[in-house]
CSV table of C-alpha atoms in Angstrom, one decimal:
chain,number,residue,atom,x,y,z
A,1,MET,CA,0.1,0.0,0.0
A,2,THR,CA,1.1,3.5,-0.8
A,3,PRO,CA,0.5,6.5,1.6
A,4,THR,CA,-2.8,8.2,1.1
A,5,ILE,CA,-2.6,11.9,-0.2
A,6,ASN,CA,-6.2,12.6,-1.0
A,7,CYS,CA,-5.9,16.3,0.2
A,8,VAL,CA,-3.4,17.6,-2.2
A,9,SER,CA,-5.8,19.8,-4.3
A,10,ARG,CA,-6.8,21.5,-1.0
A,11,THR,CA,-3.3,22.2,0.3
A,12,LEU,CA,-1.7,23.2,-3.0
A,13,PRO,CA,-4.0,25.6,-4.6
A,14,SER,CA,-1.1,27.5,-6.5
A,15,LEU,CA,0.4,24.5,-8.2
A,16,PRO,CA,0.7,25.1,-11.9
A,17,ARG,CA,-1.7,23.4,-14.2
A,18,ARG,CA,0.3,20.5,-15.8
A,19,VAL,CA,0.0,16.9,-15.8
A,20,LEU,CA,2.0,15.5,-12.8
A,21,ARG,CA,3.4,12.1,-12.9
A,22,ILE,CA,3.5,10.7,-9.3
A,23,GLN,CA,6.1,8.2,-8.8
A,24,ARG,CA,5.9,5.7,-6.1
A,25,PRO,CA,8.4,6.3,-3.4
A,26,VAL,CA,10.9,3.4,-2.9
A,27,TYR,CA,11.7,2.3,0.8
A,28,GLN,CA,14.9,0.7,2.0
A,29,HIS,CA,12.9,-1.7,4.1
A,30,GLN,CA,9.4,-2.9,3.5
A,31,HIS,CA,8.6,-3.3,7.2
A,32,GLN,CA,9.1,0.5,7.5
A,33,PHE,CA,6.2,1.1,5.2
A,34,ARG,CA,4.1,-1.7,6.5
A,35,ASN,CA,4.2,-0.2,10.0
A,36,ALA,CA,3.5,3.2,8.9
A,37,SER,CA,0.5,4.9,10.1
A,38,VAL,CA,-1.5,7.0,7.6
A,39,ARG,CA,-3.2,10.1,9.0
A,40,ARG,CA,-5.7,12.5,7.3
A,41,ARG,CA,-4.1,15.9,6.8
A,42,ASP,CA,-5.7,18.9,8.5
A,43,PRO,CA,-6.0,22.2,6.7
A,44,SER,CA,-3.9,23.9,9.5
A,45,ASP,CA,-0.9,21.5,8.8
A,46,PRO,CA,2.1,23.3,7.2
A,47,PRO,CA,2.4,22.7,3.4
A,48,LEU,CA,4.0,19.4,2.2
A,49,PRO,CA,7.8,19.5,1.1
A,50,ILE,CA,7.9,19.5,-2.7
A,51,SER,CA,10.5,17.5,-4.6
A,52,ASN,CA,10.7,17.9,-8.5
A,53,GLY,CA,7.3,19.5,-8.4
A,54,ILE,CA,5.7,16.5,-6.5
A,55,PRO,CA,4.3,16.8,-3.1
A,56,THR,CA,5.9,14.1,-0.9
A,57,THR,CA,5.4,12.7,2.7
A,58,SER,CA,8.8,11.5,3.3
A,59,LYS,CA,12.4,11.9,2.0
A,60,PRO,CA,13.2,10.6,-1.4
A,61,ALA,CA,14.7,6.9,-1.0
A,62,SER,CA,18.5,6.7,-1.4
A,63,PRO,CA,19.6,5.3,-4.7
A,64,LYS,CA,21.6,2.8,-2.6
A,65,GLY,CA,18.4,1.2,-1.3
A,66,VAL,CA,18.6,-1.6,-3.9
A,67,TRP,CA,22.0,-3.2,-4.6
A,68,ALA,CA,22.8,-3.7,-8.3
A,69,PRO,CA,19.2,-3.8,-9.5
A,70,LYS,CA,20.0,-4.5,-13.2
A,71,THR,CA,22.4,-7.4,-12.1
A,72,ARG,CA,19.9,-8.9,-9.9
A,73,LEU,CA,17.3,-8.8,-12.8
A,74,ILE,CA,19.7,-10.4,-15.2
A,75,VAL,CA,20.6,-13.1,-12.8
A,76,GLY,CA,17.0,-13.9,-12.0
A,77,ILE,CA,16.1,-14.2,-15.7
A,78,VAL,CA,19.1,-16.6,-16.4
A,79,PHE,CA,18.0,-18.7,-13.3
A,80,VAL,CA,14.4,-18.9,-14.3
A,81,GLY,CA,15.3,-19.8,-17.9
A,82,SER,CA,17.6,-22.4,-17.1
A,83,MET,CA,14.9,-24.0,-14.8
A,84,ILE,CA,12.4,-23.9,-17.7
A,85,TYR,CA,14.9,-25.5,-20.1
A,86,SER,CA,15.7,-28.2,-17.7
A,87,MET,CA,12.0,-29.2,-17.2
A,88,LEU,CA,11.2,-29.2,-21.0
A,89,SER,CA,14.5,-31.0,-22.1
A,90,ALA,CA,14.5,-33.7,-19.3
A,91,PRO,CA,13.1,-37.2,-20.4
A,92,LEU,CA,9.6,-37.8,-19.5
A,93,GLN,CA,9.2,-40.6,-17.0
A,94,PRO,CA,6.2,-42.9,-17.9
A,95,VAL,CA,3.5,-43.1,-15.3
A,96,PRO,CA,3.1,-46.7,-14.4
A,97,GLU,CA,-0.3,-48.1,-15.4
A,98,ARG,CA,-2.4,-50.1,-13.0
A,99,THR,CA,-2.8,-53.5,-14.4
A,100,GLU,CA,-5.2,-56.2,-13.6
A,101,SER,CA,-5.1,-60.0,-14.2
A,102,PRO,CA,-7.2,-60.9,-17.3
A,103,SER,CA,-10.5,-62.5,-16.4
A,104,ILE,CA,-11.3,-66.2,-17.2
A,105,ALA,CA,-13.7,-64.9,-19.8
A,106,ASP,CA,-10.7,-63.0,-21.3
A,107,LEU,CA,-8.6,-66.0,-21.1
A,108,ASP,CA,-11.2,-68.1,-22.9
A,109,SER,CA,-11.7,-65.7,-25.7
A,110,ARG,CA,-8.1,-65.5,-26.4
A,111,ARG,CA,-7.9,-69.2,-26.5
A,112,LYS,CA,-10.7,-69.5,-29.0
A,113,ARG,CA,-9.0,-66.6,-31.2
A,114,GLU,CA,-5.6,-68.4,-31.0
A,115,SER,CA,-6.2,-72.0,-31.2
A,116,GLY,CA,-9.9,-72.5,-31.9
A,117,VAL,CA,-12.0,-75.2,-30.0
A,118,SER,CA,-10.8,-78.9,-30.3
A,119,PRO,CA,-11.3,-82.1,-28.4
A,120,THR,CA,-8.6,-81.1,-26.0
A,121,SER,CA,-10.0,-77.7,-25.3
A,122,PRO,CA,-11.6,-77.2,-21.8
A,123,MET,CA,-15.0,-78.8,-21.6
A,124,ARG,CA,-16.6,-75.3,-21.0
A,125,LEU,CA,-15.4,-74.3,-24.6
A,126,ARG,CA,-16.5,-77.4,-26.2
A,127,MET,CA,-19.9,-77.2,-24.7
A,128,GLU,CA,-20.3,-73.7,-25.9
A,129,ALA,CA,-19.4,-74.5,-29.4
A,130,PHE,CA,-21.7,-77.5,-29.6
A,131,ILE,CA,-24.8,-75.6,-28.5
A,132,LYS,CA,-24.2,-72.8,-30.7
A,133,GLU,CA,-23.8,-75.2,-33.7
A,134,GLN,CA,-27.0,-77.0,-32.8
A,135,GLN,CA,-28.9,-73.6,-32.5
A,136,GLU,CA,-28.1,-72.7,-36.0
A,137,LEU,CA,-29.2,-76.2,-37.3
A,138,ILE,CA,-32.4,-76.1,-35.3
A,139,VAL,CA,-33.3,-72.6,-36.4
A,140,ARG,CA,-32.8,-73.4,-40.0
A,141,GLU,CA,-35.1,-76.6,-40.0
A,142,LEU,CA,-37.6,-74.6,-38.0
A,143,GLU,CA,-37.6,-71.9,-40.6
A,144,LYS,CA,-38.3,-74.5,-43.4
A,145,VAL,CA,-41.3,-75.5,-41.4
A,146,ASP,CA,-42.8,-72.2,-40.7
A,147,GLY,CA,-41.7,-70.2,-43.9
A,148,GLY,CA,-40.8,-67.3,-41.7
A,149,LYS,CA,-37.6,-66.0,-40.3
A,150,PHE,CA,-36.3,-65.8,-36.7
A,151,ARG,CA,-35.2,-62.7,-35.4
A,152,LYS,CA,-31.7,-63.0,-34.0
A,153,ASP,CA,-30.4,-60.8,-31.3
A,154,THR,CA,-26.6,-61.1,-30.0
A,155,TRP,CA,-25.9,-59.8,-26.5
A,156,THR,CA,-23.0,-59.8,-24.2
A,157,ARG,CA,-22.6,-59.5,-20.4
A,158,PRO,CA,-20.0,-57.0,-18.9
A,159,ALA,CA,-19.1,-59.6,-16.4
A,160,GLY,CA,-18.2,-62.1,-19.1
A,161,GLY,CA,-20.3,-64.1,-21.5
A,162,ASP,CA,-22.8,-63.7,-24.4
A,163,GLY,CA,-25.6,-65.2,-25.9
A,164,VAL,CA,-27.8,-65.5,-29.1
A,165,SER,CA,-31.6,-65.2,-28.8
A,166,CYS,CA,-33.6,-66.4,-31.9
A,167,VAL,CA,-37.4,-65.7,-31.7
A,168,LEU,CA,-40.1,-66.1,-34.2
A,169,GLN,CA,-43.6,-64.5,-33.4
A,170,ASP,CA,-46.9,-64.8,-35.3
A,171,GLY,CA,-45.6,-67.2,-37.9
A,172,LYS,CA,-47.7,-69.3,-40.2
A,173,VAL,CA,-47.0,-72.6,-37.9
A,174,PHE,CA,-45.6,-71.1,-34.7
A,175,GLU,CA,-47.4,-68.4,-32.7
A,176,LYS,CA,-44.2,-68.1,-30.8
A,177,ALA,CA,-40.9,-70.0,-31.1
A,178,GLY,CA,-37.7,-69.2,-29.3
A,179,VAL,CA,-34.3,-71.0,-29.5
A,180,ASN,CA,-31.7,-69.3,-27.3
A,181,THR,CA,-28.0,-69.9,-26.4
A,182,SER,CA,-26.3,-68.5,-23.4
A,183,VAL,CA,-22.9,-68.5,-21.9
A,184,VAL,CA,-22.4,-66.9,-18.4
A,185,TYR,CA,-19.2,-66.2,-16.4
A,186,GLY,CA,-19.6,-65.0,-12.9
A,187,THR,CA,-18.8,-65.3,-9.1
A,188,LEU,CA,-20.7,-67.6,-6.6
A,189,PRO,CA,-20.8,-66.1,-3.2
A,190,ARG,CA,-20.4,-68.4,0.0
A,191,ALA,CA,-23.9,-68.9,0.5
A,192,ALA,CA,-24.5,-70.4,-3.0
A,193,ILE,CA,-21.5,-72.6,-2.5
A,194,ALA,CA,-22.8,-73.9,0.6
A,195,LYS,CA,-26.2,-74.7,-1.1
A,196,MET,CA,-24.5,-76.5,-4.0
A,197,ARG,CA,-22.4,-78.6,-1.7
A,198,VAL,CA,-25.6,-80.6,-1.0
A,199,ASN,CA,-25.1,-82.4,-4.6
A,200,HIS,CA,-21.4,-81.5,-5.1
A,201,LYS,CA,-19.2,-82.5,-2.3
A,202,ALA,CA,-16.1,-81.5,-4.3
A,203,LEU,CA,-16.8,-77.8,-3.7
A,204,ASP,CA,-14.7,-76.2,-1.0
A,205,PRO,CA,-16.8,-75.1,1.9
A,206,ASP,CA,-14.0,-72.9,3.3
A,207,ILE,CA,-13.8,-70.4,0.5
A,208,ASP,CA,-15.7,-67.0,0.4
A,209,SER,CA,-16.3,-66.9,-3.5
A,210,LEU,CA,-15.8,-69.0,-6.5
A,211,GLU,CA,-15.6,-68.4,-10.3
A,212,PHE,CA,-18.4,-70.3,-12.3
A,213,PHE,CA,-19.2,-70.9,-15.9
A,214,ALA,CA,-22.6,-71.8,-17.2
A,215,ALA,CA,-23.8,-72.5,-20.9
A,216,GLY,CA,-27.0,-73.8,-22.2
A,217,LEU,CA,-29.4,-74.0,-25.1
A,218,SER,CA,-33.1,-73.5,-24.3
A,219,LEU,CA,-35.9,-74.0,-26.8
A,220,VAL,CA,-39.6,-73.5,-26.6
A,221,LEU,CA,-42.1,-73.9,-29.5
A,222,HIS,CA,-45.9,-72.6,-29.2
A,223,PRO,CA,-47.5,-73.7,-32.4
A,224,GLN,CA,-50.8,-71.8,-33.7
A,225,ASN,CA,-52.8,-75.0,-34.3
A,226,PRO,CA,-54.3,-76.4,-30.9
A,227,MET,CA,-53.8,-79.9,-32.4
A,228,ALA,CA,-50.0,-79.4,-32.5
A,229,PRO,CA,-48.2,-79.8,-29.1
A,230,THR,CA,-45.8,-77.4,-27.4
A,231,VAL,CA,-42.4,-78.6,-26.9
A,232,HIS,CA,-39.5,-77.5,-24.6
A,233,LEU,CA,-35.9,-78.5,-24.4
A,234,ASN,CA,-33.0,-77.4,-22.4
A,235,TYR,CA,-29.4,-78.8,-22.3
A,236,ARG,CA,-26.6,-77.2,-20.1
A,237,TYR,CA,-23.3,-77.3,-18.5
A,238,PHE,CA,-22.0,-75.9,-15.2
A,239,GLU,CA,-18.4,-75.5,-14.1
A,240,THR,CA,-16.6,-73.9,-11.1
A,241,MET,CA,-13.0,-72.8,-11.6
A,242,ASP,CA,-10.0,-71.3,-9.7
A,243,LYS,CA,-8.7,-67.9,-10.7
A,244,ASN,CA,-6.5,-69.5,-13.3
A,245,GLY,CA,-9.4,-71.0,-15.0
A,246,ASP,CA,-8.6,-74.6,-14.2
A,247,GLY,CA,-11.9,-76.5,-13.8
A,248,LYS,CA,-13.0,-77.8,-10.4
A,249,ALA,CA,-16.5,-79.0,-9.9
A,250,TRP,CA,-18.6,-79.5,-12.9
A,251,TRP,CA,-22.0,-81.1,-13.9
A,252,PHE,CA,-24.5,-81.5,-16.8
A,253,GLY,CA,-28.3,-81.1,-16.7
A,254,GLY,CA,-31.2,-81.0,-19.1
A,255,GLY,CA,-34.0,-82.7,-20.7
A,256,THR,CA,-37.0,-82.2,-23.0
A,257,ASP,CA,-40.8,-82.6,-22.7
A,258,LEU,CA,-44.0,-82.6,-24.8
A,259,THR,CA,-47.1,-80.5,-23.9
A,260,PRO,CA,-50.2,-81.2,-26.0
A,261,SER,CA,-53.5,-79.6,-25.7
A,262,TYR,CA,-55.1,-82.5,-27.3
A,263,LEU,CA,-53.9,-86.0,-26.8
A,264,PHE,CA,-52.7,-88.2,-29.9
A,265,GLU,CA,-51.1,-91.3,-28.4
A,266,GLU,CA,-49.0,-92.0,-31.4
A,267,ASP,CA,-47.3,-88.5,-31.0
A,268,ALA,CA,-46.5,-89.3,-27.5
A,269,ILE,CA,-45.1,-92.7,-28.3
A,270,HIS,CA,-42.9,-91.4,-31.1
A,271,PHE,CA,-41.6,-88.6,-28.9
A,272,HIS,CA,-40.6,-90.9,-25.9
A,273,ARG,CA,-39.3,-93.6,-28.2
A,274,THR,CA,-36.7,-91.2,-30.1
A,275,ILE,CA,-35.6,-90.0,-26.7
A,276,LYS,CA,-35.2,-93.6,-25.2
A,277,ASP,CA,-33.2,-94.7,-28.3
A,278,ALA,CA,-30.7,-91.7,-27.3
A,279,CYS,CA,-30.6,-92.7,-23.7
A,280,ASP,CA,-30.1,-96.4,-24.3
A,281,THR,CA,-26.9,-95.8,-26.5
A,282,HIS,CA,-25.3,-94.7,-23.2
A,283,ASP,CA,-27.1,-96.5,-20.4
A,284,ARG,CA,-30.3,-98.5,-20.3
A,285,ASP,CA,-31.2,-97.2,-17.0
A,286,TYR,CA,-31.2,-93.6,-18.1
A,287,TYR,CA,-34.5,-93.5,-20.0
A,288,PRO,CA,-36.8,-95.0,-17.1
A,289,ARG,CA,-34.9,-93.0,-14.4
A,290,PHE,CA,-34.9,-89.6,-16.3
A,291,LYS,CA,-38.6,-90.3,-17.4
A,292,ALA,CA,-39.7,-90.5,-13.6
A,293,TRP,CA,-37.5,-87.6,-12.7
A,294,CYS,CA,-39.4,-85.6,-15.7
A,295,ASP,CA,-42.9,-86.6,-14.5
A,296,LYS,CA,-42.1,-85.4,-10.9
A,297,TYR,CA,-40.3,-82.3,-11.9
A,298,PHE,CA,-42.9,-80.8,-14.3
A,299,PHE,CA,-45.9,-81.4,-11.9
A,300,ILE,CA,-47.8,-78.4,-10.8
A,301,PRO,CA,-48.7,-78.9,-7.2
A,302,HIS,CA,-51.3,-76.2,-6.8
A,303,ARG,CA,-53.2,-77.8,-9.8
A,304,GLY,CA,-52.6,-81.4,-8.9
A,305,GLU,CA,-51.6,-82.1,-12.6
A,306,SER,CA,-48.6,-82.5,-14.8
A,307,ARG,CA,-47.6,-79.8,-17.3
A,308,GLY,CA,-47.6,-82.3,-20.3
A,309,VAL,CA,-47.1,-85.9,-21.2
A,310,GLY,CA,-43.5,-85.8,-20.1
A,311,GLY,CA,-40.0,-86.8,-21.7
A,312,ILE,CA,-36.8,-86.8,-19.7
A,313,PHE,CA,-35.1,-84.7,-17.1
A,314,PHE,CA,-31.9,-84.8,-15.3
A,315,ASP,CA,-29.7,-82.6,-13.3
A,316,ASP,CA,-26.2,-82.6,-11.4
A,317,LEU,CA,-24.7,-85.4,-13.4
A,318,ASP,CA,-21.2,-85.3,-12.4
A,319,GLU,CA,-18.1,-87.5,-11.8
A,320,GLU,CA,-20.2,-89.6,-9.6
A,321,ALA,CA,-22.5,-90.7,-12.3
A,322,LYS,CA,-20.1,-91.1,-15.3
A,323,ASP,CA,-16.8,-89.9,-16.9
A,324,GLN,CA,-17.0,-86.2,-18.2
A,325,GLU,CA,-16.5,-87.3,-21.8
A,326,GLU,CA,-19.2,-90.0,-21.6
A,327,LEU,CA,-21.8,-87.5,-20.0
A,328,PHE,CA,-20.9,-84.9,-22.7
A,329,SER,CA,-21.5,-87.5,-25.5
A,330,PHE,CA,-24.8,-88.5,-23.7
A,331,VAL,CA,-25.9,-84.8,-23.8
A,332,GLN,CA,-24.9,-84.3,-27.4
A,333,HIS,CA,-26.9,-87.4,-28.5
A,334,CYS,CA,-30.0,-86.2,-26.6
A,335,LEU,CA,-29.9,-82.7,-28.1
A,336,GLU,CA,-29.2,-84.1,-31.6
A,337,ALA,CA,-32.4,-86.3,-31.1
A,338,PHE,CA,-34.6,-83.3,-30.9
A,339,LEU,CA,-35.3,-82.7,-34.6
A,340,PRO,CA,-36.3,-86.4,-35.2
A,341,SER,CA,-38.6,-86.4,-32.1
A,342,TYR,CA,-40.5,-83.3,-33.0
A,343,LEU,CA,-40.5,-82.6,-36.7
A,344,PRO,CA,-42.7,-85.5,-37.8
A,345,ILE,CA,-45.4,-84.5,-35.1
A,346,ILE,CA,-45.6,-80.9,-36.1
A,347,GLU,CA,-45.6,-81.7,-39.8
A,348,LYS,CA,-48.6,-84.0,-39.1
A,349,ARG,CA,-50.6,-81.6,-37.0
A,350,LYS,CA,-49.9,-78.0,-38.2
A,351,ASP,CA,-52.6,-78.1,-40.8
A,352,MET,CA,-55.4,-80.0,-39.0
A,353,PRO,CA,-58.8,-78.2,-38.8
A,354,PHE,CA,-59.9,-76.5,-35.4
A,355,GLY,CA,-62.5,-74.1,-34.1
A,356,GLN,CA,-63.1,-71.7,-31.4
A,357,ARG,CA,-63.6,-74.2,-28.7
A,358,GLU,CA,-60.2,-75.7,-29.5
A,359,LYS,CA,-58.5,-72.5,-29.4
A,360,GLU,CA,-59.9,-71.6,-26.1
A,361,TRP,CA,-58.9,-74.8,-24.5
A,362,GLN,CA,-55.3,-74.3,-25.9
A,363,GLN,CA,-55.3,-70.9,-24.1
A,364,VAL,CA,-56.4,-72.4,-20.9
A,365,ARG,CA,-53.5,-75.0,-21.1
A,366,ARG,CA,-51.0,-72.4,-21.9
A,367,GLY,CA,-52.2,-70.7,-18.7
A,368,ARG,CA,-51.0,-73.8,-16.8
A,369,TYR,CA,-47.8,-73.6,-18.7
A,370,VAL,CA,-47.1,-69.8,-17.4
A,371,GLU,CA,-48.1,-70.9,-13.9
A,372,PHE,CA,-45.4,-73.7,-13.9
A,373,ASN,CA,-42.6,-71.5,-15.4
A,374,LEU,CA,-43.0,-68.5,-13.2
A,375,VAL,CA,-43.7,-70.4,-10.0
A,376,HIS,CA,-41.7,-73.7,-10.1
A,377,ASP,CA,-39.2,-73.7,-12.8
A,378,ARG,CA,-35.7,-73.6,-11.3
A,379,GLY,CA,-34.2,-72.4,-14.6
A,380,THR,CA,-36.4,-69.4,-14.8
A,381,SER,CA,-35.6,-68.7,-11.1
A,382,PHE,CA,-31.9,-69.0,-11.3
A,383,GLY,CA,-32.0,-66.7,-14.6
A,384,LEU,CA,-33.9,-64.0,-13.1
A,385,ALA,CA,-31.8,-64.1,-10.0
A,386,THR,CA,-28.5,-63.8,-11.9
A,387,PRO,CA,-27.1,-60.3,-11.9
A,388,GLY,CA,-26.9,-58.9,-15.2
A,389,ALA,CA,-29.2,-61.5,-16.8
A,390,ARG,CA,-31.3,-60.9,-20.1
A,391,VAL,CA,-34.8,-61.0,-18.8
A,392,GLU,CA,-36.4,-61.1,-22.3
A,393,SER,CA,-34.4,-64.1,-23.2
A,394,ILE,CA,-35.4,-65.8,-20.0
A,395,LEU,CA,-39.0,-65.2,-20.5
A,396,MET,CA,-38.9,-66.4,-24.2
A,397,SER,CA,-40.4,-69.5,-22.9
A,398,LEU,CA,-43.7,-67.9,-22.1
A,399,PRO,CA,-46.4,-68.1,-24.8
A,400,LEU,CA,-47.6,-65.1,-26.8
A,401,THR,CA,-51.3,-65.6,-25.6
A,402,ALA,CA,-52.9,-67.5,-22.7
A,403,ARG,CA,-56.1,-67.6,-20.8
A,404,TRP,CA,-57.4,-68.0,-17.2
A,405,VAL,CA,-61.2,-69.0,-17.0
A,406,TYR,CA,-62.7,-68.9,-13.6
A,407,MET,CA,-63.7,-72.4,-12.4
A,408,HIS,CA,-63.1,-73.9,-15.8
A,409,GLU,CA,-63.8,-77.7,-16.0
A,410,PRO,CA,-64.1,-79.6,-19.2
A,411,GLU,CA,-67.0,-81.6,-20.1
A,412,LYS,CA,-66.9,-85.2,-18.8
A,413,GLY,CA,-66.0,-87.6,-21.7
A,414,SER,CA,-64.8,-84.9,-23.9
A,415,LYS,CA,-61.3,-84.5,-25.7
A,416,GLU,CA,-60.5,-81.9,-23.3
A,417,ASP,CA,-61.3,-84.2,-20.5
A,418,ARG,CA,-59.3,-87.0,-21.9
A,419,ILE,CA,-56.0,-85.1,-21.8
A,420,LEU,CA,-56.7,-83.9,-18.3
A,421,GLY,CA,-57.0,-87.5,-17.1
A,422,VAL,CA,-53.5,-88.3,-18.6
A,423,LEU,CA,-52.1,-85.2,-16.9
A,424,LYS,CA,-53.3,-86.2,-13.5
A,425,LYS,CA,-51.8,-89.6,-13.7
A,426,PRO,CA,-48.5,-90.1,-15.7
A,427,VAL,CA,-48.6,-92.8,-18.4
A,428,GLU,CA,-45.8,-95.2,-19.4
A,429,TRP,CA,-45.7,-94.6,-23.1
A,430,ILE,CA,-43.3,-97.3,-24.2
């Protein structure tokens, strides 16, 4: 701060009219000025001393107050310049980047890019390749039957995995048809591990989390014609891994079942015989065992009836059942048997005549289908509970239309009553 001299005009009325250039006084010691007190001048004070025509409040500073000012300025410029040059010319040191270990999904993607999938690849990669190959084949054959084209949606999961959803709606033959593949990488929490140990003792109970892989193909076809049956299929593989991607516990699951609105015994027999042939190739105990499991699993407790006329169902097939390669071969044969088991049936029933009564009964039966899937199906529950799951793909299994009629009961002895009798008491078809 400089001293305030706002009273000059009153104390110097006789000064000549000229532009005065007021120079800031220089002090030898800054603290002298900082501690100086400033007092407003009184008109009775004596005139200010004048130096070079400029009123002053103190003596001019001695030219010796600053030692060699030009020399100091030059030295300062050279010093600052050398610092800037040093900063610009010095080699830049790279900032170390934070690196994270690649995920198992990343490692598997690299394996597939570099080496493809072969019989020596990890089972999870072989199962993934197989279901995607079968999906393309099944979609191609169903498009021949319907004449329409499936909509194909490809999706990925941020945590790892991907899938392809193929859906056909309002087709000539299928009111709604879905053929989906999904591949999921994730982490099981401790609670889930403890629950799975009931059926898989190989899981370590003392770890807090565990990496897992799941892959499967799911298929549901709802025809337009009430005389043509709905069909469902799902085959899947589940594996737990360490952080290096080495497999630990693993198991296969799946099955297929037929759900007609009207009973044609020859259709049920053909469907079951085709499946049995695939099972008998591996173990003659498979079909009766998995057929009974299917009848039990697809039962609707609150209705006291089965969803359909059955098929096969199995889950948690691991090393205690068979060798991994043998079980993979079994699942392959079952999935490959789907087209021979269903195409002859849909070709025979898709153009049969029907009326309003048959259509309404089909909608009632589809209501039962919805009830089972949303209330009792483990696959639907697991899918909806999986973080990041694609809900549209999970609910693909639901029909496009359904009907709930209050206190509906078919007429005794009718075609509708006949199928209901079979659903209340499972039949051995072969």
